[in-house]
mmCIF file of C-alpha atoms and ligand atoms in Angstrom:
data_model
loop_
_atom_site.group_PDB
_atom_site.id
_atom_site.type_symbol
_atom_site.label_atom_id
_atom_site.label_comp_id
_atom_site.label_asym_id
_atom_site.label_seq_id
_atom_site.Cartn_x
_atom_site.Cartn_y
_atom_site.Cartn_z
ATOM 1 C CA MET A 1218 -24.334 -12.494 27.323
ATOM 2 C CA LYS A 1219 -22.113 -14.749 29.393
ATOM 3 C CA LEU A 1220 -20.302 -17.303 27.287
ATOM 4 C CA ILE A 1221 -17.288 -19.540 27.353
ATOM 5 C CA LEU A 1222 -15.579 -19.923 23.990
ATOM 6 C CA LEU A 1223 -13.753 -23.230 23.643
ATOM 7 C CA GLY A 1224 -11.702 -24.461 20.723
ATOM 8 C CA ALA A 1225 -8.124 -25.200 19.719
ATOM 9 C CA PRO A 1226 -5.594 -22.381 19.368
ATOM 10 C CA GLY A 1227 -6.421 -20.735 16.044
ATOM 11 C CA ALA A 1228 -10.076 -21.855 16.049
ATOM 12 C CA GLY A 1229 -11.151 -18.217 16.039
ATOM 13 C CA LYS A 1230 -12.168 -17.702 19.678
ATOM 14 C CA GLY A 1231 -10.631 -14.222 19.850
ATOM 15 C CA THR A 1232 -12.113 -13.085 16.552
ATOM 16 C CA VAL A 1233 -15.571 -14.355 17.485
ATOM 17 C CA ALA A 1234 -15.303 -12.753 20.948
ATOM 18 C CA LYS A 1235 -14.402 -9.378 19.428
ATOM 19 C CA LEU A 1236 -17.422 -9.534 17.087
ATOM 20 C CA LEU A 1237 -19.734 -10.522 19.951
ATOM 21 C CA THR A 1238 -18.583 -7.653 22.186
ATOM 22 C CA LYS A 1239 -19.934 -5.271 19.557
ATOM 23 C CA MET A 1240 -23.381 -6.867 19.734
ATOM 24 C CA ASP A 1241 -24.275 -6.286 23.376
ATOM 25 C CA GLY A 1242 -21.386 -4.628 25.157
ATOM 26 C CA SER A 1243 -20.130 -7.835 26.775
ATOM 27 C CA VAL A 1244 -16.436 -7.730 27.553
ATOM 28 C CA GLN A 1245 -13.881 -10.138 26.070
ATOM 29 C CA ILE A 1246 -11.697 -11.733 28.730
ATOM 30 C CA SER A 1247 -8.686 -13.479 27.253
ATOM 31 C CA THR A 1248 -6.336 -15.086 29.786
ATOM 32 C CA GLY A 1249 -3.716 -15.225 27.018
ATOM 33 C CA ASP A 1250 -3.963 -11.429 26.492
ATOM 34 C CA ILE A 1251 -3.787 -10.799 30.251
ATOM 35 C CA LEU A 1252 -0.692 -12.995 30.509
ATOM 36 C CA ARG A 1253 1.005 -11.431 27.453
ATOM 37 C CA GLY A 1254 0.357 -8.006 28.999
ATOM 38 C CA ALA A 1255 1.974 -9.171 32.246
ATOM 39 C CA VAL A 1256 5.005 -10.557 30.389
ATOM 40 C CA ALA A 1257 5.400 -7.294 28.439
ATOM 41 C CA ALA A 1258 5.137 -5.297 31.676
ATOM 42 C CA GLY A 1259 7.695 -7.554 33.383
ATOM 43 C CA SER A 1260 5.407 -8.019 36.410
ATOM 44 C CA GLU A 1261 5.694 -10.885 38.926
ATOM 45 C CA LEU A 1262 2.812 -12.636 37.173
ATOM 46 C CA GLY A 1263 4.587 -12.229 33.824
ATOM 47 C CA LYS A 1264 7.812 -13.678 35.195
ATOM 48 C CA LYS A 1265 5.958 -16.724 36.501
ATOM 49 C CA ALA A 1266 4.126 -17.314 33.210
ATOM 50 C CA GLU A 1267 6.756 -16.482 30.608
ATOM 51 C CA SER A 1268 8.675 -19.725 30.128
ATOM 52 C CA ALA A 1269 5.560 -21.959 30.025
ATOM 53 C CA MET A 1270 3.951 -19.622 27.499
ATOM 54 C CA LYS A 1271 6.953 -19.497 25.224
ATOM 55 C CA ALA A 1272 7.114 -23.296 25.096
ATOM 56 C CA GLY A 1273 3.378 -23.530 24.388
ATOM 57 C CA ASP A 1274 2.701 -25.210 27.748
ATOM 58 C CA LEU A 1275 -0.093 -24.227 30.107
ATOM 59 C CA VAL A 1276 0.448 -21.844 33.009
ATOM 60 C CA SER A 1277 -0.518 -23.347 36.399
ATOM 61 C CA ASP A 1278 -4.187 -23.594 37.332
ATOM 62 C CA ASP A 1279 -3.513 -21.651 40.551
ATOM 63 C CA LEU A 1280 -2.075 -18.696 38.702
ATOM 64 C CA ILE A 1281 -4.974 -18.657 36.232
ATOM 65 C CA MET A 1282 -7.647 -18.955 38.933
ATOM 66 C CA GLY A 1283 -5.969 -16.121 40.835
ATOM 67 C CA ILE A 1284 -6.279 -13.903 37.760
ATOM 68 C CA MET A 1285 -9.856 -14.904 36.980
ATOM 69 C CA SER A 1286 -11.207 -14.625 40.501
ATOM 70 C CA GLU A 1287 -10.189 -10.960 40.449
ATOM 71 C CA ARG A 1288 -11.129 -10.272 36.838
ATOM 72 C CA LEU A 1289 -14.687 -11.603 37.029
ATOM 73 C CA LYS A 1290 -15.443 -9.254 39.916
ATOM 74 C CA GLU A 1291 -14.604 -6.121 37.960
ATOM 75 C CA ASP A 1292 -17.414 -3.719 37.117
ATOM 76 C CA ASP A 1293 -17.296 -4.171 33.350
ATOM 77 C CA CYS A 1294 -18.329 -7.824 33.781
ATOM 78 C CA LYS A 1295 -21.818 -6.702 34.802
ATOM 79 C CA SER A 1296 -22.807 -6.272 31.148
ATOM 80 C CA GLY A 1297 -21.684 -9.814 30.310
ATOM 81 C CA TYR A 1298 -18.429 -11.524 29.383
ATOM 82 C CA LEU A 1299 -16.922 -13.799 26.768
ATOM 83 C CA LEU A 1300 -14.296 -16.074 28.230
ATOM 84 C CA ASP A 1301 -11.675 -16.675 25.555
ATOM 85 C CA GLY A 1302 -8.997 -19.246 26.390
ATOM 86 C CA PHE A 1303 -10.385 -20.077 29.821
ATOM 87 C CA PRO A 1304 -11.105 -22.606 31.284
ATOM 88 C CA ARG A 1305 -8.443 -24.772 29.673
ATOM 89 C CA THR A 1306 -8.307 -27.698 32.087
ATOM 90 C CA ILE A 1307 -10.910 -29.696 34.006
ATOM 91 C CA PRO A 1308 -9.694 -28.287 37.375
ATOM 92 C CA GLN A 1309 -10.154 -24.736 35.996
ATOM 93 C CA ALA A 1310 -13.685 -25.622 34.816
ATOM 94 C CA GLU A 1311 -14.512 -27.049 38.232
ATOM 95 C CA ALA A 1312 -13.098 -24.028 40.055
ATOM 96 C CA LEU A 1313 -15.022 -21.685 37.746
ATOM 97 C CA LYS A 1314 -18.237 -23.548 38.499
ATOM 98 C CA VAL A 1315 -17.719 -23.003 42.240
ATOM 99 C CA MET A 1316 -16.799 -19.351 41.691
ATOM 100 C CA LEU A 1317 -19.903 -18.640 39.569
ATOM 101 C CA THR A 1318 -22.175 -20.344 42.081
ATOM 102 C CA GLU A 1319 -20.692 -18.201 44.850
ATOM 103 C CA MET A 1320 -21.241 -15.097 42.738
ATOM 104 C CA GLY A 1321 -24.807 -16.179 41.928
ATOM 105 C CA GLU A 1322 -24.102 -16.115 38.187
ATOM 106 C CA LYS A 1323 -25.100 -18.420 35.377
ATOM 107 C CA LEU A 1324 -23.524 -18.818 31.940
ATOM 108 C CA ASP A 1325 -25.748 -18.641 28.847
ATOM 109 C CA ALA A 1326 -23.766 -21.273 26.950
ATOM 110 C CA VAL A 1327 -20.395 -22.843 26.294
ATOM 111 C CA VAL A 1328 -19.499 -22.711 22.612
ATOM 112 C CA ASP A 1329 -16.956 -25.156 21.214
ATOM 113 C CA ILE A 1330 -15.614 -23.951 17.877
ATOM 114 C CA ALA A 1331 -14.503 -27.045 15.969
ATOM 115 C CA VAL A 1332 -12.112 -26.394 13.094
ATOM 116 C CA PRO A 1333 -10.112 -29.028 11.120
ATOM 117 C CA ARG A 1334 -6.441 -29.375 12.112
ATOM 118 C CA ASP A 1335 -5.055 -28.403 8.688
ATOM 119 C CA VAL A 1336 -7.010 -25.116 8.782
ATOM 120 C CA ILE A 1337 -5.744 -24.468 12.334
ATOM 121 C CA LEU A 1338 -2.117 -25.069 11.374
ATOM 122 C CA ASP A 1339 -2.353 -22.797 8.355
ATOM 123 C CA ARG A 1340 -4.015 -20.055 10.426
ATOM 124 C CA LEU A 1341 -1.525 -20.172 13.282
ATOM 125 C CA THR A 1342 1.541 -19.969 11.066
ATOM 126 C CA THR A 1343 0.125 -17.002 9.140
ATOM 127 C CA ARG A 1344 -1.429 -15.174 12.127
ATOM 128 C CA ARG A 1345 0.015 -11.874 13.288
ATOM 129 C CA THR A 1346 -0.989 -9.964 16.440
ATOM 130 C CA CYS A 1347 -0.726 -6.345 17.565
ATOM 131 C CA THR A 1348 1.364 -6.330 20.732
ATOM 132 C CA ASP A 1349 -0.375 -3.158 21.958
ATOM 133 C CA CYS A 1350 -4.110 -3.809 21.471
ATOM 134 C CA GLY A 1351 -4.273 -7.526 20.601
ATOM 135 C CA GLU A 1352 -5.920 -7.002 17.191
ATOM 136 C CA ILE A 1353 -5.469 -10.117 15.059
ATOM 137 C CA TYR A 1354 -4.298 -10.133 11.430
ATOM 138 C CA ASN A 1355 -3.394 -12.775 8.895
ATOM 139 C CA VAL A 1356 -0.614 -12.313 6.348
ATOM 140 C CA LYS A 1357 -2.643 -14.067 3.641
ATOM 141 C CA SER A 1358 -6.292 -13.188 4.267
ATOM 142 C CA ASN A 1359 -6.266 -10.044 6.407
ATOM 143 C CA PRO A 1360 -2.944 -8.160 6.453
ATOM 144 C CA PRO A 1361 -2.647 -4.731 8.102
ATOM 145 C CA LYS A 1362 -2.810 -1.846 5.581
ATOM 146 C CA VAL A 1363 0.781 -0.914 6.379
ATOM 147 C CA GLU A 1364 3.001 -3.952 6.907
ATOM 148 C CA GLY A 1365 3.850 -4.508 10.584
ATOM 149 C CA LYS A 1366 1.622 -1.679 11.819
ATOM 150 C CA CYS A 1367 -1.793 -2.046 13.473
ATOM 151 C CA ASP A 1368 -4.674 -0.416 11.534
ATOM 152 C CA LYS A 1369 -6.459 0.332 14.806
ATOM 153 C CA CYS A 1370 -3.793 1.660 17.169
ATOM 154 C CA GLY A 1371 -0.579 1.910 15.141
ATOM 155 C CA GLY A 1372 1.149 -0.628 17.423
ATOM 156 C CA PRO A 1373 3.609 -3.256 16.164
ATOM 157 C CA VAL A 1374 2.016 -6.250 14.427
ATOM 158 C CA VAL A 1375 4.203 -9.304 14.919
ATOM 159 C CA GLN A 1376 4.257 -13.085 15.041
ATOM 160 C CA ARG A 1377 3.741 -14.266 18.624
ATOM 161 C CA ASP A 1378 6.676 -15.963 20.388
ATOM 162 C CA ASP A 1379 4.603 -19.110 20.763
ATOM 163 C CA GLU A 1380 3.778 -19.247 17.056
ATOM 164 C CA THR A 1381 6.951 -20.998 15.961
ATOM 165 C CA THR A 1382 6.284 -24.396 14.333
ATOM 166 C CA GLU A 1383 7.604 -26.189 17.428
ATOM 167 C CA ALA A 1384 5.516 -24.236 19.947
ATOM 168 C CA ILE A 1385 2.398 -24.520 17.761
ATOM 169 C CA SER A 1386 2.740 -28.285 17.589
ATOM 170 C CA ASN A 1387 3.154 -28.439 21.382
ATOM 171 C CA ARG A 1388 0.132 -26.150 21.927
ATOM 172 C CA LEU A 1389 -2.038 -28.438 19.794
ATOM 173 C CA ASP A 1390 -0.853 -31.519 21.729
ATOM 174 C CA VAL A 1391 -1.522 -29.752 25.048
ATOM 175 C CA TYR A 1392 -4.955 -28.751 23.737
ATOM 176 C CA ASN A 1393 -5.847 -32.357 22.840
ATOM 177 C CA GLU A 1394 -4.648 -33.684 26.167
ATOM 178 C CA LYS A 1395 -5.807 -31.037 28.642
ATOM 179 C CA THR A 1396 -8.409 -28.780 27.018
ATOM 180 C CA ALA A 1397 -10.443 -30.982 24.664
ATOM 181 C CA PRO A 1398 -11.902 -32.848 27.719
ATOM 182 C CA VAL A 1399 -13.317 -29.526 28.990
ATOM 183 C CA ALA A 1400 -15.961 -29.741 26.231
ATOM 184 C CA GLY A 1401 -17.070 -33.090 27.697
ATOM 185 C CA PHE A 1402 -17.358 -31.460 31.127
ATOM 186 C CA TYR A 1403 -19.828 -28.876 29.773
ATOM 187 C CA GLU A 1404 -21.666 -31.447 27.692
ATOM 188 C CA LYS A 1405 -22.469 -33.296 30.924
ATOM 189 C CA GLU A 1406 -23.648 -29.981 32.404
ATOM 190 C CA GLY A 1407 -26.005 -29.623 29.405
ATOM 191 C CA MET A 1408 -24.433 -26.315 28.351
ATOM 192 C CA LEU A 1409 -22.397 -27.240 25.283
ATOM 193 C CA LEU A 1410 -23.014 -25.879 21.796
ATOM 194 C CA THR A 1411 -20.579 -27.340 19.259
ATOM 195 C CA VAL A 1412 -20.213 -25.287 16.082
ATOM 196 C CA GLU A 1413 -18.343 -26.741 13.145
ATOM 197 C CA ALA A 1414 -17.535 -23.682 11.138
ATOM 198 C CA THR A 1415 -14.464 -22.063 9.673
ATOM 199 C CA SER A 1416 -16.031 -18.602 9.309
ATOM 200 C CA SER A 1417 -16.574 -16.399 12.354
ATOM 201 C CA ASP A 1418 -19.849 -15.112 10.883
ATOM 202 C CA ALA A 1419 -21.244 -18.658 10.801
ATOM 203 C CA VAL A 1420 -20.199 -19.146 14.438
ATOM 204 C CA ILE A 1421 -21.953 -15.903 15.415
ATOM 205 C CA GLU A 1422 -25.134 -16.979 13.616
ATOM 206 C CA ALA A 1423 -25.128 -20.334 15.466
ATOM 207 C CA ILE A 1424 -24.684 -18.547 18.808
ATOM 208 C CA LYS A 1425 -27.505 -16.098 18.043
ATOM 209 C CA ALA A 1426 -29.797 -18.994 17.082
ATOM 210 C CA LYS A 1427 -28.945 -20.805 20.329
ATOM 211 C CA LEU A 1428 -29.567 -17.733 22.483
ATOM 212 C CA GLY A 1429 -32.710 -16.877 20.575
ATOM 213 C CA ASN A 1430 -31.800 -13.468 19.205
HETATM 214 P P1 AMP B 719 -3.829 -17.951 24.076
HETATM 215 O O1 AMP B 719 -3.585 -16.559 23.643
HETATM 216 O O2 AMP B 719 -5.209 -18.174 24.632
HETATM 217 O O3 AMP B 719 -3.465 -18.977 23.035
HETATM 218 O O4 AMP B 719 -2.851 -18.202 25.332
HETATM 219 C C1 AMP B 719 -1.453 -18.114 25.180
HETATM 220 C C2 AMP B 719 -0.758 -18.926 26.257
HETATM 221 O O5 AMP B 719 -1.089 -18.399 27.553
HETATM 222 C C3 AMP B 719 -1.106 -20.400 26.327
HETATM 223 O O6 AMP B 719 -0.388 -21.185 25.394
HETATM 224 C C4 AMP B 719 -0.761 -20.731 27.765
HETATM 225 O O7 AMP B 719 0.644 -20.826 27.956
HETATM 226 C C5 AMP B 719 -1.219 -19.471 28.497
HETATM 227 N N1 AMP B 719 -2.635 -19.545 28.908
HETATM 228 C C6 AMP B 719 -3.668 -18.765 28.476
HETATM 229 N N2 AMP B 719 -4.817 -19.094 29.067
HETATM 230 C C7 AMP B 719 -4.523 -20.130 29.902
HETATM 231 C C8 AMP B 719 -5.309 -20.929 30.788
HETATM 232 N N3 AMP B 719 -6.630 -20.745 30.933
HETATM 233 N N4 AMP B 719 -4.660 -21.910 31.479
HETATM 234 C C9 AMP B 719 -3.333 -22.102 31.374
HETATM 235 N N5 AMP B 719 -2.545 -21.393 30.542
HETATM 236 C C10 AMP B 719 -3.127 -20.412 29.814
#
């Protein structure tokens, strides 16, 4: 399947994407994961993105479109992809539309995961992430078996730099200002499925119902 997953930080896009990849071999493409990898590697891309990311601001549209124009052409995208954290601005959505038309590809749906703000805040402050494989944990509801160590790969499980109270609050403001309108863009295109659900299983069920499987 070819889906865009929209929703505020902490809405569960990454968790839903990981579950969906297991269903049909689609690949999860998270611009946030790509950028964190670049920052960890100290590459040119990482250097350009680092300060905006740490503050919870968006990285420039040009940088993101540069990444995605390459990424969507890779071989593993042939079996489908789940775009997690992209597009995040109207110009990115417009550029993606042009890119997909040029590639002769069509998305199956754009899923907006709508979760109440208090749930989001609680999730983001208690979320922990493996810096090696990106697996997501939660100190309250889903801690790793050994504290600070990833169950899957043994990597370090930590709180992200942009999950301080200040950065979280900025990320939510940026989301409301720049990313929430992206849902309206896809509504006009007739592609939007809004799912109000706090459990990833319920989101998956709604997506399956929409795609008819
Ligand atoms: P995420 O893991 O999706 O929350 O992304 C972490 C951070 O990476 C964001 O707060 C932004 O600074 C940056 N980022 C990720 N995806 C994008 C995007 N599509 N456009 C601009 N910045 C992005």
